[in-house]
PDB file of C-alpha atoms in Angstrom:
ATOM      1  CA  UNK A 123      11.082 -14.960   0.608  1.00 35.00           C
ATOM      2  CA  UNK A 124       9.327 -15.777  -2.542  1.00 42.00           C
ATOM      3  CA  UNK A 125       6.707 -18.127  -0.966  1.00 42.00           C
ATOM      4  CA  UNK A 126       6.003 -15.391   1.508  1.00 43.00           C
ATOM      5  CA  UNK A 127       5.146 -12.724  -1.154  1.00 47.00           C
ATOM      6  CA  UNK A 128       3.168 -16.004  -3.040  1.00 50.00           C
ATOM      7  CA  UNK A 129       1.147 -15.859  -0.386  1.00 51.00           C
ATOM      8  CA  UNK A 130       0.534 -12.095   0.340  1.00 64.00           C
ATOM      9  CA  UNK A 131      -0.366 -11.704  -3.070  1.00 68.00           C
ATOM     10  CA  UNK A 132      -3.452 -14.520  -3.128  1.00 70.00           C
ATOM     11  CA  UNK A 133      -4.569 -12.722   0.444  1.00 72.00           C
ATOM     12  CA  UNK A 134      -5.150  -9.692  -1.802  1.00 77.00           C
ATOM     13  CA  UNK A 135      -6.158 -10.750  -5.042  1.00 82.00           C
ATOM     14  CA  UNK A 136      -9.506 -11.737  -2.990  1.00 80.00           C
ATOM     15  CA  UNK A 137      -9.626  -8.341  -2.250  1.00 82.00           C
ATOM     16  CA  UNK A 138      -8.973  -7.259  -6.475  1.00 85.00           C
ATOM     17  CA  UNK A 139     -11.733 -10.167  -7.244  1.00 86.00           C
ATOM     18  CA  UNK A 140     -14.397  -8.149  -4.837  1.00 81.00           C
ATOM     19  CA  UNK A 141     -13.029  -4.777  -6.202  1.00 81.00           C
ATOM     20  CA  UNK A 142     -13.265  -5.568  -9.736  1.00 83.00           C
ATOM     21  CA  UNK A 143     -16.519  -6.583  -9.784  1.00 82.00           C
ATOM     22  CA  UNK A 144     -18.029  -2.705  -9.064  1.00 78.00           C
ATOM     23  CA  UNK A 145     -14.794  -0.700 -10.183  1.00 79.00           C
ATOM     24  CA  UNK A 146     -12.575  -0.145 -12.754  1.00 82.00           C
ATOM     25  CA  UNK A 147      -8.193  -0.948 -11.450  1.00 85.00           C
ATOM     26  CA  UNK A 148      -5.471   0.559 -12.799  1.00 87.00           C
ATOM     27  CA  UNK A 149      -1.617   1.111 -11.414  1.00 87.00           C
ATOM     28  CA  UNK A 150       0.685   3.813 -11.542  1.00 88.00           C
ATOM     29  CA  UNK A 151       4.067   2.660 -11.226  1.00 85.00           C
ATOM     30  CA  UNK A 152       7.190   3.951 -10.800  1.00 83.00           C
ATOM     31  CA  UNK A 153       8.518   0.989 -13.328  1.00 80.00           C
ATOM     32  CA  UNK A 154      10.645   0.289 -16.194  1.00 79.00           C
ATOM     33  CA  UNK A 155       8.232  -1.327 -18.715  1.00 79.00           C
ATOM     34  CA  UNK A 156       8.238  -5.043 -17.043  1.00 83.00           C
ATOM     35  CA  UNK A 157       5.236  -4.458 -14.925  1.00 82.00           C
ATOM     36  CA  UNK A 158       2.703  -6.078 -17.077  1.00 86.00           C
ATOM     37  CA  UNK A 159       4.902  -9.369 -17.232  1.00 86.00           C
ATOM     38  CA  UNK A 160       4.799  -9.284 -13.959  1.00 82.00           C
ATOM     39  CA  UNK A 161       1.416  -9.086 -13.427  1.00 85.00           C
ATOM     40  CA  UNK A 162       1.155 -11.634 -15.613  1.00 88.00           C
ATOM     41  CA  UNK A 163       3.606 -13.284 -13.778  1.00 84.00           C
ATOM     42  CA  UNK A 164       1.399 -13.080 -10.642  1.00 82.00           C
ATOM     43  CA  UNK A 165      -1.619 -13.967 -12.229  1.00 85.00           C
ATOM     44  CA  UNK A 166      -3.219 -10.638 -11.296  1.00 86.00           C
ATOM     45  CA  UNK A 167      -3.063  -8.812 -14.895  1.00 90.00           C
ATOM     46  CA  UNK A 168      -6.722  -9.603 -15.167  1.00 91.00           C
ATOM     47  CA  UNK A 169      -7.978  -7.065 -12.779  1.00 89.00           C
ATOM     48  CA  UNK A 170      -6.153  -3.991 -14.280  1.00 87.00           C
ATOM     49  CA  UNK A 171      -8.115  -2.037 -16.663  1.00 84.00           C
ATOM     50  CA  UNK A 172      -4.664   0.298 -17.292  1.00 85.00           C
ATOM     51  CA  UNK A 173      -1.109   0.211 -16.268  1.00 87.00           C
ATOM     52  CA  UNK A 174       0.810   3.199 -16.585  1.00 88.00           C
ATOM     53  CA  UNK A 175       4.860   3.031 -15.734  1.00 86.00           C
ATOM     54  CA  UNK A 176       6.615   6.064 -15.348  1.00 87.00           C
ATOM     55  CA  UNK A 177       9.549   5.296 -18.012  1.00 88.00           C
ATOM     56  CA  UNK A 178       6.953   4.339 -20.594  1.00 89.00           C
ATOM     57  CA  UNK A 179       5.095   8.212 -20.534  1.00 91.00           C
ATOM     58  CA  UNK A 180       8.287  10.467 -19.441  1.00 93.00           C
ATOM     59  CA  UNK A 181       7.095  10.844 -16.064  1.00 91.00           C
ATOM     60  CA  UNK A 182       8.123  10.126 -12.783  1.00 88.00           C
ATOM     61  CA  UNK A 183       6.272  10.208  -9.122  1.00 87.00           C
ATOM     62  CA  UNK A 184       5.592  12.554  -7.480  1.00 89.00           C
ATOM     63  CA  UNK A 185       4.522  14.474 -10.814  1.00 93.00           C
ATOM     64  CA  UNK A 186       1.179  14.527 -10.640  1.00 94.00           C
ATOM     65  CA  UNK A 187       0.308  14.507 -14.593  1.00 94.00           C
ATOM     66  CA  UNK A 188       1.106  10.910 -14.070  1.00 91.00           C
ATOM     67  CA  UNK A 189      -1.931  10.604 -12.051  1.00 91.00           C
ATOM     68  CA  UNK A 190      -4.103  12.744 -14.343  1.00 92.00           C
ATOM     69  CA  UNK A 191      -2.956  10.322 -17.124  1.00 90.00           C
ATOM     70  CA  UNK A 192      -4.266   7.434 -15.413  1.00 88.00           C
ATOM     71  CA  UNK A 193      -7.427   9.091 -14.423  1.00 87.00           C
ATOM     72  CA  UNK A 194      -7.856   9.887 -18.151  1.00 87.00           C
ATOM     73  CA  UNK A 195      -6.706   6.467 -19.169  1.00 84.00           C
ATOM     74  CA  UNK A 196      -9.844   5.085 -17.169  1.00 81.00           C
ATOM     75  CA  UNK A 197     -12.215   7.623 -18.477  1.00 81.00           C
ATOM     76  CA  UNK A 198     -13.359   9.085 -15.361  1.00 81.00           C
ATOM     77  CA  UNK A 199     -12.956  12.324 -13.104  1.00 84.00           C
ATOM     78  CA  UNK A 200     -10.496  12.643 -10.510  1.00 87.00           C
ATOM     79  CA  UNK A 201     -13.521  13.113  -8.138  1.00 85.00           C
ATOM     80  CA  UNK A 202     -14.475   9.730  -8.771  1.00 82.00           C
ATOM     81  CA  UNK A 203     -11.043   7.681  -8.036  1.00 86.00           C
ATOM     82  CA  UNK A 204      -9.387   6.709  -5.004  1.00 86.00           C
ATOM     83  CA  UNK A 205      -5.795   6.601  -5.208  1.00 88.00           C
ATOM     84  CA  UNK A 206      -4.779   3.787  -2.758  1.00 87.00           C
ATOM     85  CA  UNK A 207      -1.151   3.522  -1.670  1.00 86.00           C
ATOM     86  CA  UNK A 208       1.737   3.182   1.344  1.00 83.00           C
ATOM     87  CA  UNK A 209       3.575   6.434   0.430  1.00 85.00           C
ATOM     88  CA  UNK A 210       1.971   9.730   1.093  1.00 87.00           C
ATOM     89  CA  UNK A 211       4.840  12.121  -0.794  1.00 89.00           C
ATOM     90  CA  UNK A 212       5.175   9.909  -3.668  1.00 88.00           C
ATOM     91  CA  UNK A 213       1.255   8.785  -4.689  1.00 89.00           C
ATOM     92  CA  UNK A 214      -0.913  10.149  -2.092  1.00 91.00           C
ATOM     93  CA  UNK A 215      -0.200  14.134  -2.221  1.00 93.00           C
ATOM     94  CA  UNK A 216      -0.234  14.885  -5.980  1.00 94.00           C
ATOM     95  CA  UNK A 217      -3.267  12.617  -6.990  1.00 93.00           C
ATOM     96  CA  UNK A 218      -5.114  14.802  -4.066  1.00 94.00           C
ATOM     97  CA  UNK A 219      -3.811  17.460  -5.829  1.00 96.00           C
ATOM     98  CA  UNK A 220      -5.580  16.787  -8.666  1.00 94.00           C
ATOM     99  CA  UNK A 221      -8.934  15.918  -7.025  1.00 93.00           C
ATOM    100  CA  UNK A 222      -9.042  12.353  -6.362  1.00 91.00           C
ATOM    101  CA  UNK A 223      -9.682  10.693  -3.057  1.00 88.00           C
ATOM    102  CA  UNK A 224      -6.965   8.936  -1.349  1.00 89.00           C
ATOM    103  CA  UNK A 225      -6.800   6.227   0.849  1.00 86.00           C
ATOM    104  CA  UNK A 226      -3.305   5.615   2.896  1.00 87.00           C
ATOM    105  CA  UNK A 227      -2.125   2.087   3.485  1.00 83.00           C
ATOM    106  CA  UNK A 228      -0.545   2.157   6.816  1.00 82.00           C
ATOM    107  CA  UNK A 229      -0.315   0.123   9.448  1.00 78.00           C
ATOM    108  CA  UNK A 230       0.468   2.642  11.896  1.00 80.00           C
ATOM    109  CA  UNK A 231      -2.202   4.689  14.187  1.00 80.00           C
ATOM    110  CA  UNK A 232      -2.588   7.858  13.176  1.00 77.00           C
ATOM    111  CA  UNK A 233      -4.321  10.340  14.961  1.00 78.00           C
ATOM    112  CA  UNK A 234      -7.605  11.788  13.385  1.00 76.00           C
ATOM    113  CA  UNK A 235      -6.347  15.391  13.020  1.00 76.00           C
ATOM    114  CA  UNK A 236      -2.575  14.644  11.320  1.00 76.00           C
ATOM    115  CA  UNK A 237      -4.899  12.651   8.278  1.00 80.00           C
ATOM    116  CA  UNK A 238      -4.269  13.974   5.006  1.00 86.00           C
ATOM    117  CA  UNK A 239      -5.898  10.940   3.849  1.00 89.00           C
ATOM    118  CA  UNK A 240     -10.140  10.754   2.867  1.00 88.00           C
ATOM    119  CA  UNK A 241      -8.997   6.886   4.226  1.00 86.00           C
ATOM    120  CA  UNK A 242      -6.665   5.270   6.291  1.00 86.00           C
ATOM    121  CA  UNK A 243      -6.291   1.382   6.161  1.00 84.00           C
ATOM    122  CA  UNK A 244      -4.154  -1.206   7.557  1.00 81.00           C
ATOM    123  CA  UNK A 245      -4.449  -3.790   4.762  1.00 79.00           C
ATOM    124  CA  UNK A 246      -6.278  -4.195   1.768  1.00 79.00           C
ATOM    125  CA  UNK A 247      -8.663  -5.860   2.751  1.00 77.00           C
ATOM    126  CA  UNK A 248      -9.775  -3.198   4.801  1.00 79.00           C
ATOM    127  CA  UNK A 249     -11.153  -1.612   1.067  1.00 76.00           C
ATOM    128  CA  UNK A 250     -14.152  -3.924   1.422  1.00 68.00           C
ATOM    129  CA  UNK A 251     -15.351  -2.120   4.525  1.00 67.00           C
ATOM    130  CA  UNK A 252     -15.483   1.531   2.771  1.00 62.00           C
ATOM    131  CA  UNK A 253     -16.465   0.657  -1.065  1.00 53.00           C
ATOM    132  CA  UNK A 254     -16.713   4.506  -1.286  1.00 49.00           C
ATOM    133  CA  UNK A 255     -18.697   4.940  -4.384  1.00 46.00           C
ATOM    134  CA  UNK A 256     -15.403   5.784  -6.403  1.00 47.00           C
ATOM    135  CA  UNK A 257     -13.191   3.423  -8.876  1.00 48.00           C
ATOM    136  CA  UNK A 258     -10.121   2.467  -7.432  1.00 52.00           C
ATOM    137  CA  UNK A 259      -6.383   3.363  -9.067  1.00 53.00           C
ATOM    138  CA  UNK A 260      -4.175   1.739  -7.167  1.00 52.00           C
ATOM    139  CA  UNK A 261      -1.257   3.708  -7.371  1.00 47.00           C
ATOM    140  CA  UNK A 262       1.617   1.927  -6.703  1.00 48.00           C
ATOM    141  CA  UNK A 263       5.065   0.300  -7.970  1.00 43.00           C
ATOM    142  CA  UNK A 264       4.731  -3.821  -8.348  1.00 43.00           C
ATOM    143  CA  UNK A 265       7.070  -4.686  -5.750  1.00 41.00           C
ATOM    144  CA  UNK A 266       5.500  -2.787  -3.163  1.00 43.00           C
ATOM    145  CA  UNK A 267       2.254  -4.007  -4.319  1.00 45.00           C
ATOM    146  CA  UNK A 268       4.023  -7.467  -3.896  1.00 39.00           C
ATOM    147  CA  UNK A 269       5.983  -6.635  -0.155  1.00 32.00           C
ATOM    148  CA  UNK A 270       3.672  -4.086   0.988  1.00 33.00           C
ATOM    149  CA  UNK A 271       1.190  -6.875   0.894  1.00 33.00           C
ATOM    150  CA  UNK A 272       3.677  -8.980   2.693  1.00 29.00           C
ATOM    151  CA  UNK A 273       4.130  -6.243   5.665  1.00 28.00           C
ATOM    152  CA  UNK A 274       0.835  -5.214   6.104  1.00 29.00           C
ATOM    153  CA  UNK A 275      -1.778  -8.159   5.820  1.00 27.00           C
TER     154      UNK A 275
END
């Protein structure tokens, strides 16, 4: 329900207000060019230093040039971003691919050895323990960023 996601989203904009303080936020989304309205929307446009949607550069997940754009767009190296997101195929896999760090948002256990992951967290929150010395792109689409939240905090 919409009050539910109201919700989800203020637990983990506390989390973007601690985040943005040391590191730079962007999103890749899988979206059609009405993500930044709805950040707005959400009051959360703020934190994100660069948005990049998929229909708006030609490219779709899991091509990783999308995350080598939004590396780029930040002006840092791929060594130096964590990629944080709930799908491993889509976000996870081709930003490692191109050198960045990735962090999987998850709530199940999994065991040590099947971790393709530098990180594996249960909720957002969870960031604040790590704070690897990296900037953050938070790669994924708004209304996971939205539900996810919902399902996992």
């Amino acid at each position: 329900s919409e009050m539910c996601i109201e919700t989800d989203v203020r637990q983990n904009e506390k989390t973007l207000e601690n985040l943005v303080k040391q590191y730079r936020l962007g999103i890749v989304a899988q979206s059609y060019g009405n993500l930044p309205a709805v950040l707005v929307d959400f009051g959360l446009a703020s934190y994100f230093t660069d948005v990049i949607e998929s229909s708006m550069v030609n490219l779709s997940k899991p091509d990783k040039e999308i995350f080598r754009l939004s590396v780029n767009a930040l002006h840092i190296e791929p060594e130096e971003t964590l990629c944080v997101s709930n799908s491993l195929n889509s976000d996870l896999l081709p930003a490692k691919d191109i050198g960045c760090k990735t962090a999987w948002l998850c709530q199940r256990t999994v065991p040590q050895a099947k971790r393709v992951s530098n990180y594996h967290i249960a909720s957002l929150k969870e960031l604040n323990n790590y704070y690897p010395k990296t900037i953050i792109v938070y790669a994924e689409d708004y209304n996971k960023l939205v539900i996810t939240a919902h399902s996992i905090t």
